[in-house]
Amino acid sequence: MKVVYIHGATATHNSFAFIQQSINAKNYLYIEYPRDRTAFENLDNMKDIIINNVSEPMFIICHSLGGIYALHLLEEFKDIKGVVSLATPFAGSDIAVWGKVMNPGYKLFNDITPKSEFIRTTKDIDVKIPWTQVVTTTGEVPWMEQPNDGVVTKKSMTARPDIDYIEIPNNHYEIVQCTRAVEVIKKSLQKVK
């Protein structure tokens, strides 16, 4: 089985260094995507990367926006056996609404607002594989009225009825350096092997 990593919006594959070192996957693929394209352009590129580099079942580990990409990939690839997402904003990002007002041309803000097409279309995707979302509970942005991890609200992270949730007291960025998150990933990988 190939472990496929999809990083968050402003990160790179380096954000998974601790997790990869900890789980020591022998067969893995990092999917990179640029910040200057729309989410749908990035998604098309991800599909091509998978088609050209993966010929066996996949297990996806993703952070933040990477989890939204993973949802969209479920529609294309039937050999995804499981997913662990870390702090994914399934219902979009309220903070992106503010960001869009300040910088209307920034593609990321346009793609991850709760009403964006990229977020809205995921509501029609049924998750029928083992999927665990790690909900990050530490951190706080005061102008977000709901509990949040410094970037994403807990409400957005828990918006899907068809996946399992585990809360871990880290903020949005610390979670990729968390031994407890690694334990969740290892346990999830064992279930699908």
Coordinates of N, CA and C in Angstrom, one line a residue, residues 57-186:
P57 N -3.1 0.1 -4.0 CA -4.0 0.8 -3.0 C -3.3 1.9 -2.3
M58 N -4.1 2.9 -1.9 CA -3.5 4.1 -1.2 C -4.1 4.3 0.2
F59 N -3.3 4.9 1.0 CA -3.7 5.4 2.3 C -3.3 6.9 2.4
I60 N -4.2 7.8 2.6 CA -3.9 9.2 2.5 C -3.7 9.8 3.9
I61 N -2.7 10.5 4.2 CA -2.4 11.3 5.4 C -2.4 12.8 4.9
C62 N -3.3 13.6 5.5 CA -3.4 14.9 5.0 C -3.6 15.9 6.1
H63 N -3.2 17.1 5.9 CA -3.3 18.2 6.9 C -4.1 19.4 6.3
S64 N -5.1 19.8 7.1 CA -5.9 21.0 6.7 C -6.5 20.9 5.4
L65 N -6.2 21.8 4.4 CA -6.8 21.8 3.1 C -6.5 20.5 2.4
G66 N -5.4 19.8 2.7 CA -5.1 18.5 2.1 C -6.3 17.6 2.3
G67 N -7.0 17.7 3.4 CA -8.2 16.8 3.6 C -9.3 17.1 2.6
I68 N -9.5 18.3 2.2 CA -10.5 18.7 1.3 C -10.1 18.1 -0.1
Y69 N -8.8 18.2 -0.4 CA -8.4 17.5 -1.7 C -8.6 16.0 -1.6
A70 N -8.3 15.4 -0.4 CA -8.5 14.0 -0.3 C -10.0 13.6 -0.5
L71 N -10.9 14.4 0.0 CA -12.4 14.1 -0.3 C -12.7 14.1 -1.8
H72 N -12.2 15.1 -2.5 CA -12.4 15.1 -3.9 C -11.7 14.0 -4.6
L73 N -10.6 13.5 -4.1 CA -9.9 12.4 -4.8 C -10.7 11.1 -4.6
L74 N -11.5 11.0 -3.5 CA -12.3 9.8 -3.3 C -13.2 9.5 -4.5
E75 N -13.7 10.5 -5.1 CA -14.6 10.4 -6.3 C -13.8 9.8 -7.5
E76 N -12.5 10.0 -7.6 CA -11.8 9.6 -8.7 C -11.1 8.2 -8.5
F77 N -10.7 7.9 -7.3 CA -9.8 6.7 -7.1 C -10.5 5.8 -6.1
K78 N -10.9 4.7 -6.6 CA -11.6 3.7 -5.8 C -10.7 2.8 -4.9
D79 N -9.4 3.0 -5.1 CA -8.4 2.2 -4.4 C -7.8 2.9 -3.2
I80 N -8.5 4.0 -2.7 CA -8.1 4.7 -1.5 C -8.7 3.8 -0.4
K81 N -7.9 3.3 0.5 CA -8.4 2.3 1.5 C -8.6 3.0 2.9
G82 N -8.1 4.2 3.1 CA -8.3 4.9 4.3 C -7.6 6.2 4.3
V83 N -8.1 7.1 5.2 CA -7.6 8.4 5.3 C -7.5 8.8 6.8
V84 N -6.4 9.5 7.2 CA -6.3 10.3 8.4 C -6.1 11.7 8.0
S85 N -7.0 12.6 8.4 CA -6.9 14.0 8.2 C -6.6 14.7 9.5
L86 N -5.8 15.8 9.4 CA -5.4 16.5 10.6 C -5.9 18.0 10.4
A87 N -6.9 18.4 11.3 CA -7.4 19.7 11.3 C -8.0 20.2 10.0
T88 N -8.7 19.4 9.3 CA -9.3 19.7 8.0 C -10.6 20.5 8.2
P89 N -10.7 21.6 7.5 CA -11.9 22.5 7.6 C -13.0 22.0 6.7
F90 N -13.7 20.9 7.0 CA -14.7 20.3 6.1 C -15.8 21.3 5.7
A91 N -16.1 22.2 6.6 CA -17.2 23.2 6.3 C -16.5 24.6 5.8
G92 N -15.3 24.6 5.5 CA -14.6 25.8 5.0 C -14.0 26.6 6.2
S93 N -13.4 27.7 5.8 CA -12.7 28.5 6.8 C -13.4 29.9 7.0
D94 N -13.9 30.1 8.2 CA -14.5 31.4 8.5 C -13.4 32.6 8.3
I95 N -12.2 32.2 8.7 CA -11.1 33.3 8.7 C -10.8 33.6 7.2
A96 N -11.1 32.7 6.3 CA -10.9 33.0 4.9 C -11.9 34.1 4.4
V97 N -13.0 34.1 5.0 CA -14.0 35.1 4.6 C -13.4 36.5 4.9
W98 N -12.8 36.7 6.1 CA -12.1 37.9 6.4 C -11.0 38.2 5.5
G99 N -10.2 37.2 5.2 CA -9.1 37.3 4.3 C -9.5 37.7 2.9
K100 N -10.6 37.2 2.4 CA -11.1 37.5 1.1 C -11.5 39.0 1.0
V101 N -12.0 39.5 2.1 CA -12.3 41.0 2.1 C -11.1 41.8 1.9
M102 N -10.0 41.4 2.6 CA -8.8 42.2 2.6 C -8.0 41.9 1.3
N103 N -8.0 40.7 0.8 CA -7.3 40.4 -0.4 C -8.1 39.6 -1.4
P104 N -9.0 40.2 -2.1 CA -10.0 39.5 -2.9 C -9.4 38.6 -4.1
G105 N -8.2 38.9 -4.4 CA -7.6 38.2 -5.5 C -6.8 37.0 -5.1
Y106 N -6.6 36.8 -3.8 CA -5.9 35.6 -3.3 C -6.7 34.3 -3.5
K107 N -6.2 33.4 -4.4 CA -7.0 32.2 -4.7 C -7.3 31.4 -3.5
L108 N -6.4 31.2 -2.6 CA -6.7 30.4 -1.4 C -7.9 30.8 -0.7
F109 N -8.0 32.1 -0.4 CA -9.2 32.6 0.4 C -10.5 32.3 -0.4
N110 N -10.4 32.5 -1.7 CA -11.6 32.3 -2.5 C -12.0 30.8 -2.5
D111 N -11.1 29.9 -2.5 CA -11.3 28.5 -2.5 C -11.8 27.9 -1.2
I112 N -11.5 28.5 -0.1 CA -11.8 27.8 1.2 C -12.9 28.5 2.0
T113 N -13.5 29.5 1.5 CA -14.6 30.1 2.3 C -15.8 29.0 2.3
P114 N -16.6 29.1 3.3 CA -17.7 28.1 3.5 C -18.6 28.0 2.3
K115 N -18.7 29.0 1.5 CA -19.6 29.0 0.4 C -19.0 28.8 -1.0
S116 N -17.6 28.6 -1.0 CA -16.9 28.3 -2.2 C -17.4 27.0 -2.9
E117 N -17.3 27.0 -4.2 CA -17.6 25.7 -4.9 C -16.8 24.6 -4.4
F118 N -15.5 24.8 -4.2 CA -14.6 23.7 -3.8 C -15.0 23.1 -2.5
I119 N -15.5 23.9 -1.5 CA -16.0 23.3 -0.3 C -17.4 22.8 -0.4
R120 N -18.3 23.5 -1.0 CA -19.7 23.1 -1.2 C -19.8 21.7 -1.9
T121 N -19.0 21.5 -2.9 CA -19.2 20.2 -3.6 C -18.7 19.0 -2.8
T122 N -18.0 19.2 -1.8 CA -17.6 18.0 -0.9 C -18.8 17.5 -0.1
K123 N -19.8 18.3 0.1 CA -21.0 17.8 0.8 C -21.7 16.7 0.1
D124 N -21.5 16.6 -1.2 CA -22.2 15.5 -2.0 C -21.3 14.3 -2.1
I125 N -20.1 14.3 -1.5 CA -19.2 13.1 -1.5 C -19.5 12.3 -0.3
D126 N -19.8 11.0 -0.5 CA -20.0 10.1 0.6 C -18.7 9.4 1.0
V127 N -18.3 9.4 2.2 CA -17.1 8.7 2.7 C -17.6 7.3 3.1
K128 N -17.1 6.3 2.4 CA -17.4 4.9 2.6 C -16.2 4.1 3.0
I129 N -15.1 4.7 3.4 CA -13.9 4.0 3.8 C -13.6 4.5 5.2
P130 N -12.7 3.8 5.9 CA -12.2 4.3 7.2 C -11.5 5.6 7.1
W131 N -12.1 6.6 7.8 CA -11.5 8.0 7.7 C -11.6 8.5 9.2
T132 N -10.4 8.9 9.7 CA -10.3 9.5 11.0 C -9.9 10.9 10.8
Q133 N -10.6 11.8 11.4 CA -10.2 13.3 11.5 C -9.7 13.6 12.9
V134 N -8.4 14.1 13.0 CA -7.9 14.6 14.2 C -8.3 16.0 14.4
V135 N -9.1 16.3 15.4 CA -9.6 17.6 15.7 C -8.7 18.3 16.6
T136 N -8.1 19.4 16.2 CA -7.2 20.1 17.1 C -8.0 21.1 17.9
T137 N -7.7 21.2 19.2 CA -8.5 21.9 20.1 C -7.8 23.1 20.9
T138 N -6.5 23.3 20.6 CA -5.8 24.3 21.3 C -5.4 25.4 20.4
G139 N -5.5 26.6 20.8 CA -5.3 27.8 20.0 C -6.5 28.6 20.0
E140 N -6.4 29.8 19.7 CA -7.5 30.7 19.7 C -7.3 32.0 18.9
V141 N -8.2 32.2 18.0 CA -8.2 33.5 17.3 C -9.4 34.2 17.8
P142 N -9.2 35.3 18.5 CA -10.4 36.0 19.2 C -11.5 36.4 18.3
W143 N -11.2 36.8 17.1 CA -12.3 37.3 16.2 C -13.1 36.1 15.6
M144 N -12.7 34.9 15.8 CA -13.6 33.8 15.4 C -14.4 33.4 16.6
E145 N -15.7 33.5 16.5 CA -16.7 33.5 17.6 C -16.8 32.1 18.2
Q146 N -16.3 31.0 17.5 CA -16.5 29.7 18.0 C -15.1 29.1 18.4
P147 N -15.1 28.1 19.2 CA -13.8 27.4 19.6 C -13.0 27.1 18.3
N148 N -11.7 27.3 18.3 CA -10.9 27.1 17.1 C -9.5 26.7 17.5
D149 N -8.7 26.3 16.5 CA -7.3 25.9 16.8 C -6.3 26.9 16.4
G150 N -6.8 28.1 16.2 CA -5.9 29.2 15.7 C -6.1 29.5 14.2
V151 N -6.7 28.6 13.5 CA -7.0 28.7 12.1 C -8.4 28.2 11.7
V152 N -8.8 27.1 12.2 CA -10.0 26.5 11.8 C -10.9 26.3 13.0
T153 N -12.2 26.5 12.9 CA -13.2 26.2 14.0 C -13.4 24.7 14.2
K154 N -13.7 24.4 15.4 CA -14.0 23.0 15.8 C -15.2 22.6 15.0
K155 N -16.2 23.5 14.9 CA -17.4 23.2 14.1 C -17.1 22.8 12.7
S156 N -16.2 23.5 12.0 CA -15.8 23.1 10.7 C -15.1 21.8 10.6
M157 N -14.2 21.5 11.6 CA -13.5 20.3 11.6 C -14.4 19.1 11.9
T158 N -15.5 19.3 12.5 CA -16.4 18.2 12.8 C -17.7 18.2 12.0
A159 N -17.7 18.8 10.8 CA -18.9 19.0 10.1 C -19.4 17.8 9.3
R160 N -18.6 16.7 9.2 CA -19.1 15.6 8.4 C -19.6 14.5 9.4
P161 N -20.8 13.9 9.0 CA -21.3 12.8 9.8 C -20.8 11.4 9.5
D162 N -19.9 11.3 8.4 CA -19.5 10.0 8.0 C -18.1 9.6 8.2
I163 N -17.4 10.3 9.2 CA -16.1 10.0 9.5 C -16.0 10.0 11.1
D164 N -14.9 9.4 11.6 CA -14.6 9.3 13.0 C -13.8 10.5 13.4
Y165 N -14.0 10.9 14.7 CA -13.3 12.1 15.2 C -12.5 11.7 16.5
I166 N -11.3 12.3 16.5 CA -10.5 12.2 17.8 C -9.9 13.6 18.1
E167 N -10.2 14.0 19.3 CA -9.7 15.4 19.7 C -8.3 15.2 20.3
I168 N -7.4 16.1 19.9 CA -6.0 16.2 20.4 C -5.7 17.6 20.7
P169 N -5.3 17.9 22.0 CA -5.0 19.3 22.4 C -3.7 19.9 21.8
N170 N -3.7 20.1 20.5 CA -2.7 20.9 19.8 C -3.3 21.9 19.0
N171 N -2.5 22.9 18.5 CA -3.1 23.9 17.6 C -2.9 23.4 16.2
H172 N -3.4 24.2 15.2 CA -3.5 23.8 13.8 C -2.1 23.4 13.2
Y173 N -1.0 24.0 13.7 CA 0.3 23.7 13.1 C 1.1 22.7 13.9
E174 N 0.8 22.6 15.2 CA 1.6 21.7 16.1 C 1.2 20.2 15.8
I175 N 0.0 20.0 15.2 CA -0.5 18.6 15.1 C 0.4 17.7 14.2
V176 N 1.1 18.3 13.3 CA 2.0 17.5 12.4 C 3.3 17.1 13.1
Q177 N 3.5 17.6 14.4 CA 4.6 17.2 15.2 C 4.2 16.5 16.4
C178 N 3.1 15.9 16.4 CA 2.5 15.3 17.6 C 2.5 13.8 17.7
T179 N 3.1 13.2 18.7 CA 3.2 11.8 18.8 C 1.9 11.1 18.9
R180 N 0.9 11.8 19.5 CA -0.4 11.2 19.6 C -1.1 11.1 18.2
A181 N -0.9 12.1 17.4 CA -1.4 12.0 16.0 C -0.7 10.8 15.3
V182 N 0.6 10.6 15.5 CA 1.3 9.5 14.9 C 0.6 8.2 15.4
E183 N 0.3 8.1 16.6 CA -0.4 6.8 17.1 C -1.7 6.6 16.4
V184 N -2.5 7.7 16.2 CA -3.7 7.6 15.5 C -3.5 7.1 14.0
I185 N -2.5 7.6 13.4 CA -2.1 7.2 12.0 C -1.7 5.7 12.0
K186 N -0.8 5.3 12.9 CA -0.4 3.9 12.9 C -1.6 3.0 13.1

